[in-house]
PDB file of C-alpha atoms in Angstrom:
ATOM      1  CA  GLU A1085      -5.932 -12.881  -4.155  1.00 52.00           C
ATOM      2  CA  THR A1086      -5.739  -9.473  -5.655  1.00 69.00           C
ATOM      3  CA  GLY A1087      -4.670  -6.085  -4.267  1.00 93.00           C
ATOM      4  CA  VAL A1088      -3.203  -5.789  -0.793  1.00 96.00           C
ATOM      5  CA  THR A1089      -4.003  -8.496   1.788  1.00 96.00           C
ATOM      6  CA  GLN A1090      -3.275  -8.478   5.598  1.00 97.00           C
ATOM      7  CA  THR A1091      -3.187 -11.370   8.103  1.00 97.00           C
ATOM      8  CA  PRO A1092      -4.440 -11.800  10.666  1.00 97.00           C
ATOM      9  CA  ARG A1093      -7.580  -9.588  10.418  1.00 95.00           C
ATOM     10  CA  HIS A1094      -7.900  -9.584  14.246  1.00 96.00           C
ATOM     11  CA  LEU A1095      -5.204 -10.107  16.891  1.00 96.00           C
ATOM     12  CA  VAL A1096      -5.511 -10.079  20.764  1.00 95.00           C
ATOM     13  CA  MET A1097      -2.233 -10.188  22.581  1.00 93.00           C
ATOM     14  CA  GLY A1098      -0.828  -9.767  26.069  1.00 90.00           C
ATOM     15  CA  MET A1099       1.819  -7.096  26.788  1.00 88.00           C
ATOM     16  CA  THR A1100       4.503  -9.772  27.162  1.00 87.00           C
ATOM     17  CA  ASN A1101       3.578 -11.641  23.814  1.00 88.00           C
ATOM     18  CA  LYS A1102       5.478 -11.538  20.492  1.00 93.00           C
ATOM     19  CA  LYS A1103       3.465 -11.534  17.335  1.00 95.00           C
ATOM     20  CA  SER A1104       3.724 -10.516  13.647  1.00 97.00           C
ATOM     21  CA  LEU A1105       1.465  -8.921  11.245  1.00 98.00           C
ATOM     22  CA  LYS A1106       1.725  -9.761   7.578  1.00 98.00           C
ATOM     23  CA  CYS A1107       1.054  -7.790   4.471  1.00 98.00           C
ATOM     24  CA  GLU A1108       1.196  -8.966   0.953  1.00 97.00           C
ATOM     25  CA  GLN A1109       0.582  -7.011  -2.298  1.00 97.00           C
ATOM     26  CA  HIS A1110      -0.212  -8.655  -5.563  1.00 95.00           C
ATOM     27  CA  LEU A1111      -0.016  -5.462  -7.682  1.00 96.00           C
ATOM     28  CA  GLY A1112       3.796  -5.459  -8.629  1.00 95.00           C
ATOM     29  CA  HIS A1113       4.397  -2.407  -6.595  1.00 96.00           C
ATOM     30  CA  ASN A1114       7.723  -1.334  -5.260  1.00 95.00           C
ATOM     31  CA  ALA A1115       6.885   0.690  -2.237  1.00 95.00           C
ATOM     32  CA  MET A1116       5.130  -0.451   0.882  1.00 96.00           C
ATOM     33  CA  TYR A1117       3.928   1.324   4.030  1.00 96.00           C
ATOM     34  CA  TRP A1118       2.649   0.770   7.562  1.00 97.00           C
ATOM     35  CA  TYR A1119       0.094   3.015   9.119  1.00 96.00           C
ATOM     36  CA  LYS A1120      -1.581   3.105  12.544  1.00 96.00           C
ATOM     37  CA  GLN A1121      -5.239   4.154  12.839  1.00 94.00           C
ATOM     38  CA  SER A1122      -6.124   4.864  16.445  1.00 93.00           C
ATOM     39  CA  ALA A1123      -9.611   5.661  17.531  1.00 86.00           C
ATOM     40  CA  LYS A1124      -8.653   9.149  18.796  1.00 78.00           C
ATOM     41  CA  LYS A1125      -5.922  10.274  16.438  1.00 86.00           C
ATOM     42  CA  PRO A1126      -5.618  10.702  12.625  1.00 89.00           C
ATOM     43  CA  LEU A1127      -4.011   8.001  10.537  1.00 93.00           C
ATOM     44  CA  GLU A1128      -0.214   7.995  11.271  1.00 93.00           C
ATOM     45  CA  LEU A1129       2.538   6.834   8.923  1.00 94.00           C
ATOM     46  CA  MET A1130       4.842   4.489  10.653  1.00 96.00           C
ATOM     47  CA  PHE A1131       7.315   3.099   8.168  1.00 95.00           C
ATOM     48  CA  VAL A1132       7.975   3.251   4.319  1.00 95.00           C
ATOM     49  CA  TYR A1133      10.055   0.743   2.320  1.00 95.00           C
ATOM     50  CA  ASN A1134      11.104   1.211  -1.260  1.00 92.00           C
ATOM     51  CA  PHE A1135      12.654  -1.792  -3.074  1.00 90.00           C
ATOM     52  CA  LYS A1136      13.000  -3.615   0.351  1.00 88.00           C
ATOM     53  CA  GLU A1137      14.907  -0.761   1.837  1.00 89.00           C
ATOM     54  CA  GLN A1138      13.466   1.325   4.684  1.00 88.00           C
ATOM     55  CA  THR A1139      13.228   4.985   3.729  1.00 87.00           C
ATOM     56  CA  GLU A1140      11.084   6.284   6.572  1.00 83.00           C
ATOM     57  CA  ASN A1141      10.645   5.669  10.236  1.00 84.00           C
ATOM     58  CA  ASN A1142       8.442   8.174  11.873  1.00 83.00           C
ATOM     59  CA  SER A1143       9.837   7.934  15.380  1.00 88.00           C
ATOM     60  CA  VAL A1144       8.205   4.652  16.009  1.00 93.00           C
ATOM     61  CA  PRO A1145       9.062   2.925  19.248  1.00 94.00           C
ATOM     62  CA  SER A1146      11.384  -0.035  18.977  1.00 93.00           C
ATOM     63  CA  ARG A1147       8.689  -2.348  20.187  1.00 95.00           C
ATOM     64  CA  PHE A1148       7.567  -2.280  16.552  1.00 96.00           C
ATOM     65  CA  SER A1149      10.047  -3.850  14.241  1.00 96.00           C
ATOM     66  CA  PRO A1150       9.319  -3.858  10.461  1.00 96.00           C
ATOM     67  CA  GLU A1151      10.704  -6.321   7.962  1.00 96.00           C
ATOM     68  CA  CYS A1152      10.512  -6.317   4.185  1.00 96.00           C
ATOM     69  CA  PRO A1153      12.128  -9.383   2.684  1.00 95.00           C
ATOM     70  CA  ASN A1154      10.972  -8.569  -0.863  1.00 93.00           C
ATOM     71  CA  SER A1155       8.867  -6.003  -2.632  1.00 91.00           C
ATOM     72  CA  SER A1156       5.605  -8.014  -2.200  1.00 95.00           C
ATOM     73  CA  HIS A1157       5.858  -8.750   1.468  1.00 97.00           C
ATOM     74  CA  LEU A1158       5.930  -6.556   4.575  1.00 97.00           C
ATOM     75  CA  PHE A1159       5.883  -7.700   8.175  1.00 98.00           C
ATOM     76  CA  LEU A1160       5.466  -5.858  11.437  1.00 98.00           C
ATOM     77  CA  HIS A1161       6.950  -7.676  14.392  1.00 97.00           C
ATOM     78  CA  LEU A1162       5.440  -6.773  17.699  1.00 96.00           C
ATOM     79  CA  HIS A1163       6.858  -7.315  21.281  1.00 93.00           C
ATOM     80  CA  THR A1164       6.163  -6.057  24.808  1.00 93.00           C
ATOM     81  CA  LEU A1165       3.310  -3.808  23.472  1.00 93.00           C
ATOM     82  CA  GLN A1166       1.309  -1.331  25.579  1.00 93.00           C
ATOM     83  CA  PRO A1167      -2.420  -1.081  25.762  1.00 93.00           C
ATOM     84  CA  GLU A1168      -2.119   2.360  23.870  1.00 93.00           C
ATOM     85  CA  ASP A1169      -0.865   0.371  20.866  1.00 95.00           C
ATOM     86  CA  SER A1170      -4.351  -1.194  20.433  1.00 96.00           C
ATOM     87  CA  ALA A1171      -5.320   0.085  16.952  1.00 96.00           C
ATOM     88  CA  LEU A1172      -6.099  -0.768  13.345  1.00 96.00           C
ATOM     89  CA  TYR A1173      -2.765  -1.391  11.479  1.00 97.00           C
ATOM     90  CA  LEU A1174      -3.006  -0.648   7.805  1.00 97.00           C
ATOM     91  CA  CYS A1175      -0.655  -1.706   5.146  1.00 97.00           C
ATOM     92  CA  ALA A1176      -0.510   0.133   1.820  1.00 96.00           C
ATOM     93  CA  SER A1177       1.587  -0.180  -1.410  1.00 96.00           C
ATOM     94  CA  SER A1178       2.246   2.034  -4.360  1.00 95.00           C
ATOM     95  CA  GLN A1179       3.957   1.549  -7.725  1.00 95.00           C
ATOM     96  CA  ALA A1180       6.815   3.847  -6.626  1.00 92.00           C
ATOM     97  CA  LEU A1181       7.695   6.477  -3.996  1.00 90.00           C
ATOM     98  CA  GLY A1182       6.452   9.932  -4.808  1.00 87.00           C
ATOM     99  CA  ALA A1183       3.310  11.972  -4.173  1.00 87.00           C
ATOM    100  CA  SER A1184       1.835  11.151  -7.630  1.00 88.00           C
ATOM    101  CA  TYR A1185       1.506   7.479  -7.138  1.00 91.00           C
ATOM    102  CA  GLU A1186      -1.703   6.252  -5.627  1.00 91.00           C
ATOM    103  CA  GLN A1187      -1.474   4.091  -2.449  1.00 94.00           C
ATOM    104  CA  TYR A1188      -3.485   1.012  -2.259  1.00 95.00           C
ATOM    105  CA  PHE A1189      -4.596  -0.077   1.181  1.00 96.00           C
ATOM    106  CA  GLY A1190      -5.208  -3.403   2.683  1.00 96.00           C
ATOM    107  CA  PRO A1191      -8.161  -4.208   5.051  1.00 94.00           C
ATOM    108  CA  GLY A1192      -5.995  -3.806   8.190  1.00 95.00           C
ATOM    109  CA  THR A1193      -5.337  -5.873  11.287  1.00 96.00           C
ATOM    110  CA  ARG A1194      -7.278  -4.883  14.320  1.00 96.00           C
ATOM    111  CA  LEU A1195      -4.921  -5.281  17.160  1.00 96.00           C
ATOM    112  CA  THR A1196      -6.059  -5.325  20.863  1.00 96.00           C
ATOM    113  CA  VAL A1197      -3.391  -5.284  23.559  1.00 94.00           C
ATOM    114  CA  THR A1198      -4.560  -6.585  26.912  1.00 92.00           C
TER     115      THR A1198
ATOM    116  CA  ALA B 305       5.084  20.219   9.919  1.00 73.00           C
ATOM    117  CA  GLN B 306       1.882  20.099   7.893  1.00 82.00           C
ATOM    118  CA  THR B 307      -1.453  19.563   9.478  1.00 92.00           C
ATOM    119  CA  VAL B 308      -4.823  18.627   8.015  1.00 97.00           C
ATOM    120  CA  THR B 309      -8.092  19.593   9.699  1.00 97.00           C
ATOM    121  CA  GLN B 310     -11.557  18.129   9.124  1.00 97.00           C
ATOM    122  CA  SER B 311     -13.930  20.142  11.227  1.00 96.00           C
ATOM    123  CA  GLN B 312     -16.945  18.022  10.614  1.00 96.00           C
ATOM    124  CA  PRO B 313     -16.738  14.695  12.600  1.00 95.00           C
ATOM    125  CA  GLU B 314     -20.202  13.691  11.197  1.00 97.00           C
ATOM    126  CA  MET B 315     -22.304  14.631   8.296  1.00 98.00           C
ATOM    127  CA  SER B 316     -25.554  13.157   6.857  1.00 98.00           C
ATOM    128  CA  VAL B 317     -27.289  13.596   3.539  1.00 98.00           C
ATOM    129  CA  GLN B 318     -30.446  12.462   2.001  1.00 98.00           C
ATOM    130  CA  GLU B 319     -30.133  10.022  -0.927  1.00 97.00           C
ATOM    131  CA  ALA B 320     -29.787  11.750  -4.284  1.00 97.00           C
ATOM    132  CA  GLU B 321     -28.939  15.068  -2.609  1.00 98.00           C
ATOM    133  CA  THR B 322     -25.503  16.910  -2.613  1.00 98.00           C
ATOM    134  CA  VAL B 323     -23.133  17.098   0.382  1.00 98.00           C
ATOM    135  CA  THR B 324     -19.908  18.962   0.899  1.00 98.00           C
ATOM    136  CA  LEU B 325     -17.168  17.789   3.214  1.00 98.00           C
ATOM    137  CA  SER B 326     -14.743  20.295   4.449  1.00 98.00           C
ATOM    138  CA  CYS B 327     -10.895  20.211   4.842  1.00 98.00           C
ATOM    139  CA  THR B 328      -8.272  22.720   5.564  1.00 98.00           C
ATOM    140  CA  TYR B 329      -4.564  22.374   5.838  1.00 97.00           C
ATOM    141  CA  ASP B 330      -1.577  24.084   6.880  1.00 96.00           C
ATOM    142  CA  THR B 331       1.731  24.159   4.872  1.00 94.00           C
ATOM    143  CA  SER B 332       4.470  26.536   3.757  1.00 93.00           C
ATOM    144  CA  GLU B 333       5.154  24.457   0.645  1.00 92.00           C
ATOM    145  CA  SER B 334       3.926  25.638  -2.764  1.00 91.00           C
ATOM    146  CA  ASP B 335       3.774  22.325  -4.451  1.00 92.00           C
ATOM    147  CA  TYR B 336       2.018  19.264  -2.943  1.00 94.00           C
ATOM    148  CA  TYR B 337      -0.743  16.742  -3.477  1.00 95.00           C
ATOM    149  CA  LEU B 338      -4.109  16.527  -1.695  1.00 96.00           C
ATOM    150  CA  PHE B 339      -6.298  13.502  -1.550  1.00 97.00           C
ATOM    151  CA  TRP B 340      -9.744  12.361  -0.504  1.00 98.00           C
ATOM    152  CA  TYR B 341      -9.935   8.720   0.725  1.00 97.00           C
ATOM    153  CA  LYS B 342     -13.104   6.777   1.485  1.00 97.00           C
ATOM    154  CA  GLN B 343     -13.168   4.065   4.172  1.00 95.00           C
ATOM    155  CA  PRO B 344     -16.448   2.143   4.191  1.00 92.00           C
ATOM    156  CA  PRO B 345     -17.305   0.178   7.355  1.00 87.00           C
ATOM    157  CA  SER B 346     -15.041  -2.857   7.639  1.00 79.00           C
ATOM    158  CA  ARG B 347     -13.717  -2.355   4.240  1.00 82.00           C
ATOM    159  CA  GLN B 348     -10.429  -1.092   2.684  1.00 90.00           C
ATOM    160  CA  MET B 349      -9.675   2.468   2.266  1.00 93.00           C
ATOM    161  CA  ILE B 350      -9.786   3.672  -1.352  1.00 94.00           C
ATOM    162  CA  LEU B 351      -8.789   6.769  -3.156  1.00 95.00           C
ATOM    163  CA  VAL B 352     -11.685   9.059  -4.187  1.00 97.00           C
ATOM    164  CA  ILE B 353      -9.956  11.890  -5.873  1.00 97.00           C
ATOM    165  CA  ARG B 354      -6.675  13.675  -5.898  1.00 96.00           C
ATOM    166  CA  GLN B 355      -5.590  17.276  -6.694  1.00 96.00           C
ATOM    167  CA  GLU B 356      -2.102  18.609  -7.583  1.00 95.00           C
ATOM    168  CA  ALA B 357      -1.477  21.990  -6.018  1.00 94.00           C
ATOM    169  CA  TYR B 358       0.020  23.454  -9.178  1.00 92.00           C
ATOM    170  CA  LYS B 359      -3.067  22.868 -11.136  1.00 91.00           C
ATOM    171  CA  GLN B 360      -5.778  25.451 -10.792  1.00 87.00           C
ATOM    172  CA  GLN B 361      -8.508  23.441 -12.314  1.00 94.00           C
ATOM    173  CA  ASN B 362     -10.556  21.570  -9.633  1.00 96.00           C
ATOM    174  CA  ALA B 363     -10.430  17.768  -9.953  1.00 96.00           C
ATOM    175  CA  THR B 364     -13.563  15.708 -10.758  1.00 96.00           C
ATOM    176  CA  GLU B 365     -14.308  12.033 -10.744  1.00 95.00           C
ATOM    177  CA  ASN B 366     -17.882  11.267 -11.823  1.00 96.00           C
ATOM    178  CA  ARG B 367     -20.058  12.382  -8.950  1.00 97.00           C
ATOM    179  CA  PHE B 368     -17.098  13.531  -6.832  1.00 98.00           C
ATOM    180  CA  SER B 369     -15.526  16.978  -7.230  1.00 98.00           C
ATOM    181  CA  VAL B 370     -13.326  19.163  -5.159  1.00 98.00           C
ATOM    182  CA  ASN B 371     -13.263  22.984  -4.450  1.00 97.00           C
ATOM    183  CA  PHE B 372      -9.453  23.703  -4.177  1.00 97.00           C
ATOM    184  CA  GLN B 373      -8.644  27.087  -2.758  1.00 96.00           C
ATOM    185  CA  LYS B 374      -4.967  27.325  -2.585  1.00 96.00           C
ATOM    186  CA  ALA B 375      -4.743  30.691  -1.037  1.00 95.00           C
ATOM    187  CA  ALA B 376      -7.167  29.655   1.666  1.00 96.00           C
ATOM    188  CA  LYS B 377      -5.649  26.298   2.036  1.00 97.00           C
ATOM    189  CA  SER B 378      -9.018  24.710   1.662  1.00 97.00           C
ATOM    190  CA  PHE B 379      -9.877  21.485  -0.065  1.00 98.00           C
ATOM    191  CA  SER B 380     -13.531  20.520   0.085  1.00 98.00           C
ATOM    192  CA  LEU B 381     -15.220  17.397  -1.412  1.00 98.00           C
ATOM    193  CA  LYS B 382     -18.586  17.590  -3.050  1.00 98.00           C
ATOM    194  CA  ILE B 383     -20.539  14.405  -3.518  1.00 98.00           C
ATOM    195  CA  SER B 384     -23.363  14.895  -5.934  1.00 98.00           C
ATOM    196  CA  ASP B 385     -26.446  12.638  -6.342  1.00 98.00           C
ATOM    197  CA  SER B 386     -25.557  10.732  -3.062  1.00 98.00           C
ATOM    198  CA  GLN B 387     -25.959   7.077  -2.950  1.00 97.00           C
ATOM    199  CA  LEU B 388     -26.318   4.576  -0.065  1.00 96.00           C
ATOM    200  CA  GLY B 389     -22.898   3.209  -1.007  1.00 95.00           C
ATOM    201  CA  ASP B 390     -21.325   6.481  -0.254  1.00 97.00           C
ATOM    202  CA  ALA B 391     -21.781   6.052   3.481  1.00 97.00           C
ATOM    203  CA  ALA B 392     -18.269   5.909   4.927  1.00 97.00           C
ATOM    204  CA  MET B 393     -15.494   7.661   6.680  1.00 96.00           C
ATOM    205  CA  TYR B 394     -13.916  10.189   4.514  1.00 98.00           C
ATOM    206  CA  PHE B 395     -10.303  11.336   5.056  1.00 97.00           C
ATOM    207  CA  CYS B 396      -8.580  14.280   3.684  1.00 97.00           C
ATOM    208  CA  ALA B 397      -4.787  13.789   3.246  1.00 96.00           C
ATOM    209  CA  TYR B 398      -1.844  15.949   2.440  1.00 95.00           C
ATOM    210  CA  ARG B 399       1.304  14.617   0.621  1.00 93.00           C
ATOM    211  CA  SER B 400       4.502  16.759   0.371  1.00 90.00           C
ATOM    212  CA  LEU B 401       6.740  16.409  -2.678  1.00 88.00           C
ATOM    213  CA  ASN B 402       9.785  16.719  -0.405  1.00 83.00           C
ATOM    214  CA  ASN B 403       9.282  13.565   1.698  1.00 82.00           C
ATOM    215  CA  ASN B 404       7.293  10.323   1.899  1.00 82.00           C
ATOM    216  CA  ASP B 405       4.964  11.366   4.713  1.00 84.00           C
ATOM    217  CA  MET B 406       1.204  11.630   4.188  1.00 90.00           C
ATOM    218  CA  ARG B 407      -0.730  13.629   6.687  1.00 94.00           C
ATOM    219  CA  PHE B 408      -4.393  12.597   7.248  1.00 95.00           C
ATOM    220  CA  GLY B 409      -7.200  14.555   8.805  1.00 96.00           C
ATOM    221  CA  ALA B 410      -9.278  12.944  11.608  1.00 95.00           C
ATOM    222  CA  GLY B 411     -12.046  11.984   9.170  1.00 96.00           C
ATOM    223  CA  THR B 412     -15.734  12.672   8.552  1.00 97.00           C
ATOM    224  CA  ARG B 413     -18.271  10.086   9.050  1.00 96.00           C
ATOM    225  CA  LEU B 414     -20.876  10.413   6.302  1.00 98.00           C
ATOM    226  CA  THR B 415     -24.349   8.869   6.764  1.00 97.00           C
ATOM    227  CA  VAL B 416     -26.679   8.511   3.676  1.00 97.00           C
ATOM    228  CA  LYS B 417     -30.413   8.445   4.522  1.00 97.00           C
ATOM    229  CA  PRO B 418     -32.749   6.653   2.147  1.00 95.00           C
TER     230      PRO B 418
END
């Protein structure tokens, strides 16, 4: 595998379920990101990690819980979600933090909350 | 906070012709980065081109070029000799040098007609 991979690609869950999204990057990068892409809103940055440490949390509800065990893996744990949380969740990585570093995106997980 | 506006939800172009996608942004900062990302249907988002605000020269990448008007806060993307593979959603994005947030526009869906 090369680049940024995400699993699962599609997920349907009920509002009382607990599930996790996984992201893995094979690029040797040190920074990783979670984005939410909704049908009716621009892409929104959710969390930023640098060398496994969270550096940004853009006022994301606590029902979304990120985890970064190492620089190559990033998880998004989901619990008691709402239907409005249905969206495409994109993971990205970059060599380092900073505006000059290109972000490489994964294919996304299409989440549907029923 | 910075905002990014893409006023064209959809655009179409004839194969081999030229098309320009519009983007405007709002910021009080003097230094920043601007990006155009391409998201083909069911495929990963990839960087098309980037512009550093302190550089007056417009960025170019093969058939892709930008018209960066800093005073007008405008950052349009020109695609020359359009190809069928250029069909995608195109997102304009703003990145501050002062934080890790990246602000995206709502996107423009480009259709290329054979």
